[in-house]
Coordinates of C-alpha atoms and ligand atoms in Angstrom, one line a residue:
X1 CA 24.2 -132.9 -199.0
X2 CA 21.0 -134.1 -199.6
X3 CA 22.5 -137.3 -201.1
X4 CA 24.9 -137.6 -197.9
X5 CA 21.2 -137.3 -195.5
X6 CA 19.5 -140.0 -198.2
X7 CA 22.9 -141.9 -197.5
X8 CA 22.6 -141.6 -193.8
X9 CA 18.5 -142.8 -193.6
X10 CA 19.3 -145.5 -195.6
X11 CA 21.9 -146.5 -193.6
X12 CA 19.8 -145.8 -190.4
X13 CA 17.0 -147.7 -191.6
X14 CA 18.9 -150.8 -192.4
X15 CA 20.6 -150.6 -188.7
X16 CA 17.3 -150.7 -187.6
X17 CA 16.1 -153.3 -189.5
X18 CA 18.8 -155.3 -188.3
X19 CA 18.1 -154.7 -184.8
X20 CA 14.2 -155.4 -184.9
X21 CA 15.1 -158.9 -186.8
X22 CA 17.4 -159.6 -183.8
X23 CA 14.9 -158.4 -181.4
X24 CA 12.6 -161.0 -183.5
X25 CA 14.5 -163.9 -183.1
X26 CA 16.3 -163.5 -179.7
X27 CA 13.2 -162.4 -177.9
X28 CA 12.9 -164.1 -174.5
X29 CA 10.2 -166.8 -174.4
X30 CA 7.6 -165.8 -171.6
X31 CA 8.7 -168.5 -169.7
X32 CA 12.4 -170.1 -169.3
X33 CA 11.6 -174.1 -169.8
X34 CA 8.5 -175.3 -170.8
X35 CA 8.3 -179.3 -169.5
X36 CA 5.5 -181.8 -171.1
X37 CA 4.2 -185.1 -169.6
X38 CA 1.9 -186.6 -171.7
X39 CA 0.9 -189.4 -174.4
X40 CA 0.5 -189.7 -177.9
X41 CA -1.4 -186.7 -178.6
X42 CA 1.8 -184.7 -177.0
X43 CA 4.7 -187.4 -178.0
X44 CA 7.6 -186.2 -180.4
X45 CA 9.9 -188.6 -181.1
X46 CA 10.2 -190.6 -177.4
X47 CA 8.4 -193.9 -178.9
X48 CA 10.6 -193.8 -181.9
X49 CA 13.2 -196.4 -180.4
X50 CA 10.9 -198.3 -178.2
X51 CA 9.5 -201.5 -179.1
X52 CA 6.2 -201.2 -179.4
X53 CA 3.1 -200.8 -182.3
X54 CA 2.2 -197.1 -181.0
X55 CA 4.5 -195.1 -183.2
X56 CA 4.5 -192.5 -185.8
X57 CA 7.4 -192.4 -187.1
X58 CA 6.7 -193.3 -190.9
X59 CA 4.8 -191.3 -193.4
X60 CA 2.4 -190.2 -193.7
X61 CA 2.8 -189.2 -190.0
X62 CA 4.5 -185.5 -190.6
X63 CA 3.5 -184.5 -194.1
X64 CA 2.8 -181.5 -193.1
X65 CA 5.5 -180.8 -190.9
X66 CA 8.7 -178.7 -191.3
X67 CA 10.9 -181.7 -191.0
X68 CA 8.7 -184.5 -192.1
X69 CA 8.1 -187.8 -189.8
X70 CA 9.3 -187.1 -186.6
X71 CA 7.3 -189.3 -184.3
X72 CA 4.5 -186.8 -183.8
X73 CA 0.8 -188.3 -184.1
X74 CA -0.2 -186.0 -186.2
X75 CA -0.1 -184.5 -190.1
X76 CA 1.7 -181.3 -188.6
X77 CA 2.5 -180.0 -185.7
X78 CA 0.8 -181.3 -181.7
X79 CA -1.1 -179.1 -179.5
X80 CA 1.9 -178.4 -177.3
X81 CA 4.3 -177.4 -180.0
X82 CA 1.5 -174.8 -181.0
X83 CA 1.1 -174.0 -177.5
X84 CA 5.3 -173.4 -177.3
X85 CA 5.2 -171.1 -180.4
X86 CA 2.8 -168.9 -178.8
X87 CA 5.2 -169.1 -175.2
X88 CA 7.6 -167.5 -177.4
X89 CA 10.0 -170.4 -178.0
X90 CA 11.9 -170.2 -181.1
X91 CA 12.8 -174.3 -181.3
X92 CA 10.4 -177.0 -180.1
X93 CA 11.0 -178.4 -177.2
X94 CA 13.1 -181.4 -177.2
X95 CA 12.2 -185.2 -176.6
X96 CA 13.9 -186.5 -173.9
X97 CA 15.0 -189.2 -176.0
X98 CA 17.2 -186.9 -177.7
X99 CA 17.6 -184.4 -175.4
X100 CA 21.4 -183.6 -174.5
X101 CA 23.7 -181.5 -172.4
X102 CA 22.0 -178.4 -171.8
X103 CA 19.4 -178.6 -174.3
X104 CA 17.2 -179.0 -171.0
X105 CA 17.5 -175.9 -170.0
X106 CA 14.0 -175.2 -172.4
X107 CA 12.8 -177.9 -170.8
X108 CA 11.7 -181.6 -172.3
X109 CA 8.8 -183.5 -173.9
X110 CA 8.6 -186.6 -171.8
X111 CA 5.7 -187.8 -173.4
X112 CA 5.0 -191.4 -174.5
X113 CA 2.6 -193.1 -177.3
X114 CA 0.3 -195.2 -174.9
X115 CA 1.2 -194.0 -171.9
X116 CA -1.2 -193.6 -169.1
X117 CA -1.8 -192.2 -165.2
X118 CA -2.0 -196.3 -164.7
X119 CA 1.8 -198.2 -165.5
X120 CA -0.5 -200.8 -167.2
X121 CA -2.4 -199.0 -169.9
X122 CA -1.1 -199.3 -173.3
X123 CA 0.7 -202.7 -172.4
X124 CA -1.3 -204.5 -175.3
X125 CA 0.6 -202.2 -177.7
X126 CA 3.9 -202.8 -176.0
X127 CA 6.5 -200.3 -174.5
X128 CA 5.4 -197.2 -173.4
X129 CA 6.8 -194.5 -171.1
X130 CA 4.4 -194.4 -168.2
X131 CA 3.5 -191.3 -166.4
X132 CA 5.2 -192.8 -163.2
X133 CA 8.6 -193.6 -165.8
X134 CA 8.0 -189.8 -167.2
X135 CA 8.6 -188.5 -163.6
X136 CA 11.6 -190.8 -162.8
X137 CA 13.1 -189.1 -166.2
X138 CA 12.4 -185.8 -164.9
X139 CA 14.3 -186.6 -161.6
X140 CA 17.3 -186.9 -164.0
X141 CA 16.3 -183.6 -165.4
X142 CA 16.2 -182.2 -162.0
X143 CA 19.6 -183.4 -161.3
X144 CA 21.0 -182.7 -164.5
X145 CA 19.9 -179.3 -164.1
X146 CA 21.5 -179.0 -160.5
X147 CA 24.7 -179.8 -162.0
X148 CA 23.7 -177.3 -165.4
X149 CA 23.2 -174.5 -163.0
X150 CA 25.7 -174.8 -159.9
X151 CA 23.0 -175.5 -156.7
X152 CA 19.9 -177.4 -155.9
X153 CA 18.9 -173.7 -155.2
X154 CA 19.7 -172.4 -158.5
X155 CA 18.3 -175.2 -160.3
X156 CA 14.7 -174.8 -158.0
X157 CA 14.8 -170.8 -158.5
X158 CA 14.9 -171.8 -162.3
X159 CA 12.6 -174.6 -162.7
X160 CA 9.8 -172.6 -160.4
X161 CA 9.3 -170.1 -163.3
X162 CA 9.0 -172.9 -165.9
X163 CA 5.5 -173.9 -167.2
X164 CA 4.4 -177.7 -166.8
X165 CA 1.8 -179.5 -168.8
X166 CA 0.5 -182.8 -168.0
X167 CA -1.5 -184.6 -170.2
X168 CA -2.7 -188.0 -169.3
X169 CA -5.7 -190.0 -169.2
X170 CA -6.7 -191.3 -172.4
X171 CA -5.4 -194.5 -172.5
X172 CA -6.7 -195.5 -169.0
X173 CA -9.9 -195.7 -171.2
X174 CA -9.3 -196.8 -174.5
X175 CA -5.9 -199.2 -174.0
X176 CA -7.4 -199.8 -170.6
X177 CA -11.0 -200.0 -169.3
X178 CA -12.7 -200.1 -172.5
X179 CA -10.3 -203.3 -173.4
X180 CA -12.2 -205.7 -171.1
X181 CA -10.6 -209.0 -173.0
X182 CA -6.6 -207.1 -171.9
X183 CA -7.7 -205.3 -168.5
X184 CA -10.1 -206.3 -165.8
X185 CA -10.3 -202.7 -164.5
X186 CA -14.0 -202.6 -165.9
X187 CA -14.7 -205.7 -163.7
X188 CA -13.3 -203.8 -160.6
X189 CA -14.8 -200.2 -161.2
X190 CA -18.0 -198.5 -162.1
X191 CA -17.0 -195.9 -164.3
X192 CA -17.1 -193.2 -161.6
X193 CA -14.8 -195.4 -159.3
X194 CA -12.6 -196.1 -161.8
X195 CA -12.4 -191.7 -162.6
X196 CA -12.3 -191.4 -159.0
X197 CA -9.3 -194.0 -158.5
X198 CA -7.6 -192.5 -161.7
X199 CA -7.9 -188.5 -160.0
X200 CA -6.3 -190.0 -156.8
X201 CA -3.2 -191.2 -158.5
X202 CA -3.0 -188.5 -160.6
X203 CA -2.7 -186.2 -158.1
X204 CA 0.1 -188.1 -156.1
X205 CA 1.9 -187.7 -159.3
X206 CA 1.2 -184.5 -159.9
X207 CA 2.6 -183.8 -156.4
X208 CA 5.7 -185.2 -157.4
X209 CA 6.3 -182.7 -159.9
X210 CA 5.9 -179.6 -157.0
X211 CA 8.8 -181.2 -155.3
X212 CA 10.9 -180.7 -158.2
X213 CA 10.1 -177.4 -158.2
X214 CA 7.3 -177.1 -160.4
X215 CA 5.0 -174.2 -159.4
X216 CA 2.7 -173.4 -162.5
X217 CA 0.8 -176.6 -163.7
X218 CA -1.5 -177.1 -166.7
X219 CA -4.0 -179.7 -166.8
X220 CA -6.0 -180.4 -169.7
X221 CA -9.0 -182.5 -169.6
X222 CA -10.0 -185.3 -172.0
X223 CA -12.3 -185.1 -175.2
X224 CA -15.4 -187.1 -175.2
X225 CA -13.5 -190.1 -176.0
X226 CA -16.5 -192.1 -178.0
X227 CA -16.6 -189.2 -180.6
X228 CA -12.7 -190.4 -181.7
X229 CA -13.7 -192.5 -184.7
X230 CA -11.6 -195.5 -183.3
X231 CA -14.1 -195.9 -180.4
X232 CA -17.0 -196.5 -183.1
X233 CA -15.2 -198.3 -185.5
X234 CA -12.8 -200.5 -183.2
X235 CA -13.9 -200.3 -179.3
X236 CA -17.5 -200.3 -180.1
X237 CA -18.0 -202.2 -183.8
X238 CA -20.5 -199.4 -184.0
X239 CA -22.7 -199.9 -181.1
X240 CA -24.0 -196.5 -180.2
X241 CA -25.1 -197.3 -176.9
X242 CA -21.4 -198.4 -176.0
X243 CA -20.5 -195.0 -177.8
X244 CA -22.4 -192.8 -175.3
X245 CA -21.1 -195.1 -172.6
X246 CA -17.3 -193.9 -173.5
X247 CA -18.6 -190.3 -173.6
X248 CA -19.9 -190.8 -170.0
X249 CA -17.3 -192.9 -168.4
X250 CA -15.2 -189.6 -169.1
X251 CA -17.2 -187.1 -167.5
X252 CA -16.5 -187.6 -164.1
X253 CA -12.8 -187.6 -164.7
X254 CA -12.7 -184.4 -166.4
X255 CA -15.2 -183.3 -163.1
X256 CA -12.7 -184.6 -160.7
X257 CA -9.7 -183.3 -162.4
X258 CA -11.5 -180.0 -162.3
X259 CA -12.2 -180.4 -158.6
X260 CA -8.2 -181.5 -158.4
X261 CA -7.3 -178.4 -159.4
X262 CA -9.1 -176.1 -157.2
X263 CA -8.3 -178.3 -154.5
X264 CA -4.7 -178.3 -155.1
X265 CA -4.8 -174.7 -155.4
X266 CA -5.5 -174.1 -151.9
X267 CA -3.2 -177.2 -150.2
X268 CA -0.2 -175.8 -152.4
X269 CA -1.1 -172.1 -152.4
X270 CA 2.2 -171.0 -153.7
X271 CA 1.8 -173.0 -156.9
X272 CA -0.9 -172.0 -159.4
X273 CA -2.8 -175.1 -161.2
X274 CA -5.2 -174.8 -163.6
X275 CA -8.0 -176.8 -165.7
X276 CA -8.2 -176.7 -169.5
X277 CA -11.8 -177.9 -170.6
X278 CA -10.6 -179.2 -173.9
X279 CA -14.2 -180.9 -174.4
X280 CA -15.9 -177.8 -173.9
X281 CA -13.6 -176.8 -176.7
X282 CA -14.5 -179.6 -179.0
X283 CA -17.7 -179.1 -178.6
X284 CA -18.4 -175.4 -179.2
X285 CA -15.9 -174.1 -181.5
X286 CA -17.0 -171.0 -182.9
X287 CA -13.4 -170.6 -184.8
X288 CA -14.4 -173.6 -187.1
X289 CA -16.5 -172.5 -190.1
X290 CA -19.2 -174.8 -191.4
X291 CA -18.8 -178.4 -190.4
X292 CA -15.7 -180.9 -190.6
X293 CA -15.1 -184.3 -191.0
X294 CA -15.4 -185.8 -187.6
X295 CA -16.8 -189.3 -188.2
X296 CA -13.4 -190.6 -189.7
X297 CA -9.8 -189.7 -189.9
X298 CA -8.0 -188.3 -192.7
X299 CA -5.7 -191.2 -193.5
X300 CA -6.9 -194.7 -194.7
X301 CA -6.1 -196.4 -191.2
X302 CA -5.7 -200.4 -189.9
X303 CA -7.3 -200.5 -186.4
X304 CA -5.9 -197.0 -185.0
X305 CA -3.1 -195.6 -187.3
X306 CA -2.3 -194.4 -190.5
X307 CA -1.3 -197.3 -193.0
X308 CA 2.1 -196.8 -194.0
X309 CA 2.9 -195.1 -197.1
X310 CA -0.8 -194.4 -197.4
X311 CA -2.0 -191.3 -199.4
X312 CA -4.1 -189.0 -197.1
X313 CA -7.0 -186.9 -197.7
X314 CA -6.2 -183.4 -199.7
X315 CA -7.9 -181.1 -197.6
X316 CA -6.8 -181.7 -194.4
X317 CA -8.3 -178.6 -193.1
X318 CA -11.8 -180.0 -193.2
X319 CA -11.0 -182.9 -190.6
X320 CA -10.8 -183.2 -187.1
X321 CA -9.0 -186.1 -187.1
X322 CA -5.6 -187.2 -188.7
X323 CA -5.9 -190.7 -188.2
X324 CA -8.7 -192.7 -186.2
X325 CA -7.7 -191.4 -182.6
X326 CA -5.4 -188.1 -183.1
X327 CA -6.4 -184.8 -184.2
X328 CA -5.1 -183.3 -187.0
X329 CA -2.7 -180.1 -186.8
X330 CA -5.6 -177.8 -187.7
X331 CA -7.6 -179.1 -184.7
X332 CA -4.3 -178.8 -182.4
X333 CA -4.5 -175.2 -183.4
X334 CA -7.7 -174.6 -182.5
X335 CA -7.1 -176.4 -179.3
X336 CA -3.7 -174.5 -178.1
X337 CA -4.7 -171.3 -178.9
X338 CA -7.7 -171.6 -176.6
X339 CA -5.9 -173.0 -173.8
X340 CA -3.2 -170.6 -174.5
X341 CA -6.1 -167.5 -174.6
X342 CA -9.2 -168.4 -173.8
X343 CA -12.0 -167.7 -176.3
X344 CA -14.5 -168.3 -173.7
X345 CA -14.7 -168.1 -169.7
X346 CA -15.7 -171.9 -169.4
X347 CA -12.1 -173.0 -171.8
X348 CA -9.9 -172.5 -168.8
X349 CA -10.3 -172.5 -164.7
X350 CA -9.4 -170.4 -162.9
X351 CA -7.5 -169.0 -166.1
X352 CA -5.7 -169.6 -169.4
X353 CA -2.1 -170.4 -169.7
X354 CA -1.4 -166.7 -170.7
X355 CA -2.2 -165.5 -167.8
X356 CA -0.3 -168.8 -166.1
X357 CA 2.7 -167.9 -167.5
X358 CA 2.6 -164.5 -166.4
X359 CA 1.3 -164.8 -162.4
X360 CA 4.0 -164.0 -159.6
X361 CA 5.1 -167.2 -157.7
Ligands
NAG401 C1 14.9 -180.0 -188.3 O1 15.9 -180.2 -189.4 C2 17.0 -180.0 -188.8 C3 18.7 -180.3 -190.0 O2 18.2 -182.0 -189.5 C4 17.9 -179.7 -187.8 O3 18.8 -179.2 -187.3 C5 16.6 -179.4 -186.9 O4 16.7 -179.3 -185.1 C6 15.1 -179.9 -186.9 N1 13.9 -180.0 -186.1 C7 13.1 -180.4 -185.8 C8 12.5 -179.6 -185.0 O5 13.1 -181.6 -185.8
NAG402 C1 19.4 -187.7 -158.1 O1 19.7 -187.3 -157.1 C2 19.8 -187.9 -156.0 C3 20.8 -187.3 -155.2 O2 22.3 -187.0 -155.1 C4 19.2 -189.4 -156.0 O3 19.8 -189.7 -154.6 C5 18.9 -189.7 -157.3 O4 19.0 -190.9 -157.0 C6 18.9 -189.4 -158.5 N1 18.0 -189.4 -159.3 C7 18.2 -190.0 -160.5 C8 17.1 -190.4 -161.3 O5 19.3 -189.8 -161.1
NAG403 C1 -24.1 -202.1 -177.4 O1 -23.2 -201.8 -176.1 C2 -24.1 -202.2 -174.8 C3 -23.2 -200.9 -173.6 O2 -21.9 -201.5 -173.7 C4 -24.2 -203.1 -174.4 O3 -25.1 -203.1 -172.9 C5 -24.7 -203.9 -175.3 O4 -24.9 -205.8 -175.5 C6 -24.5 -203.8 -176.6 N1 -25.3 -204.6 -178.0 C7 -24.9 -205.1 -179.2 C8 -25.8 -205.8 -180.0 O5 -23.8 -205.9 -178.9
NAG404 C1 -0.7 -171.5 -147.5 O1 -0.5 -172.5 -147.0 C2 0.4 -172.5 -146.2 C3 0.5 -174.1 -145.0 O2 0.2 -174.9 -146.2 C4 -0.1 -172.0 -144.5 O3 0.1 -171.5 -143.2 C5 -0.4 -170.8 -144.9 O4 -1.6 -169.7 -144.2 C6 -1.9 -170.9 -146.4 N1 -1.6 -168.7 -147.0 C7 -2.2 -168.8 -147.8 C8 -2.0 -167.2 -147.6 O5 -3.7 -169.1 -147.7
NAG405 C1 -16.6 -177.0 -170.3 O1 -17.5 -176.4 -171.5 C2 -18.0 -176.5 -171.9 C3 -18.6 -175.5 -172.7 O2 -18.7 -174.1 -173.3 C4 -19.5 -175.9 -170.7 O3 -20.8 -176.4 -170.6 C5 -18.5 -176.6 -169.3 O4 -19.1 -176.2 -168.3 C6 -17.3 -176.6 -169.2 N1 -16.6 -177.1 -167.7 C7 -16.0 -176.6 -167.1 C8 -15.7 -177.3 -166.2 O5 -15.9 -175.5 -166.8
NAG406 C1 -12.1 -183.7 -199.8 O1 -11.6 -183.8 -201.2 C2 -11.7 -184.9 -201.4 C3 -11.2 -184.9 -202.8 O2 -11.2 -183.9 -203.3 C4 -13.6 -185.1 -201.5 O3 -14.0 -185.7 -201.8 C5 -14.2 -184.7 -200.5 O4 -15.6 -184.6 -200.2 C6 -13.6 -183.2 -199.7 N1 -13.9 -183.3 -198.3 C7 -14.4 -182.3 -197.7 C8 -15.0 -182.3 -196.2 O5 -14.5 -181.0 -198.8

């Protein structure tokens, strides 16, 4: 008898274990889908088949990524990969270049290395999918979701619940404004005027997303771009006042984006916009023990990118940057965690992603 009870207990225990495991594997993510618009900070393979030097589909990129090299511009996961995990997705959001059929129902990653708010940004590197083209690709996704879900109303209801993450602007500075030999923007505009021109265009683009049913939109600001190793080494040739100029030029962009979030929350009052204070997070990171190397990237570079098949640093968590522009996975982890769940009240305005996804729309 005692033996039988033990067997039963064991079987019940196993059953419970199995059902718990199933819960783990099938726990629904906090939003049905996650759509990503951006540049190389978020690209997960869209540039692999474009004619451009802005590519990361070679070693040592991806050295710490599950599947090795994928086109991600870092050693491991990107910030949006980690945000996706925090949201409960058990797969990475597929890049537009390879998403097929029902794949799009979990969302799509449209991000493209070298892309900007302005169409011409990144032009000197080759092909890229600018934000305007990313929105055009999203129009195709919108049409496909109508086909998959039956009616426009059903598709809209579904898309209303998703999270949209739109992260551009870096290339409008480092592959446009601060490359006066190739672009005339710095002769046409002061940094304040340029920030306004960018934010005005961004505002129009973000409003197009609204027309496709987006109702929860996260807008990360820029890091102080003078602090990327590429700014000092290449754009400024070690000239410190040039580095300071680049840092200062980003300030009115971030201030404008913060105001835009405030304004859009009032104007489109059935939609929630949040500003993510990425520069604030990078300037005060209490979760980082000691000091990490920030003046050079982990891999040996030529210009901004890792040299093909070069050997990167071993202690990658001790570096802020992976190459001369892009953060390491460990930096991306800090950014993703604080974007999802704010560490300081100033990290996210008016609240963080974990609150945004739980808002009733
Ligand atoms: C990793 O590779 C496996 C096998 O090729 C594939 O099924 C899976 O989708 C890949 N995952 C990612 C995140 O690329
Ligand atoms: C989406 O469908 C609309 C209406 O049928 C059509 O006008 C539009 O061209 C389509 N857009 C794309 C990108 O497929
Ligand atoms: C350094 O940069 C500043 C600001 O861009 C510029 O005015 C100055 O001429 C530069 N100095 C040198 C030595 O190139
Ligand atoms: C939301 O905006 C609409 C028009 O833009 C306005 O009619 C309505 O009163 C606003 N609602 C609230 C609660 O502010
Ligand atoms: C961003 O964070 C920094 C540092 O925490 C803070 O000083 C700054 O005011 C924040 N900016 C906004 C717009 O909240
Ligand atoms: C990383 O490791 C290299 C080689 O072992 C060492 O020279 C370097 O000082 C280390 N860097 C840091 C920041 O610890």
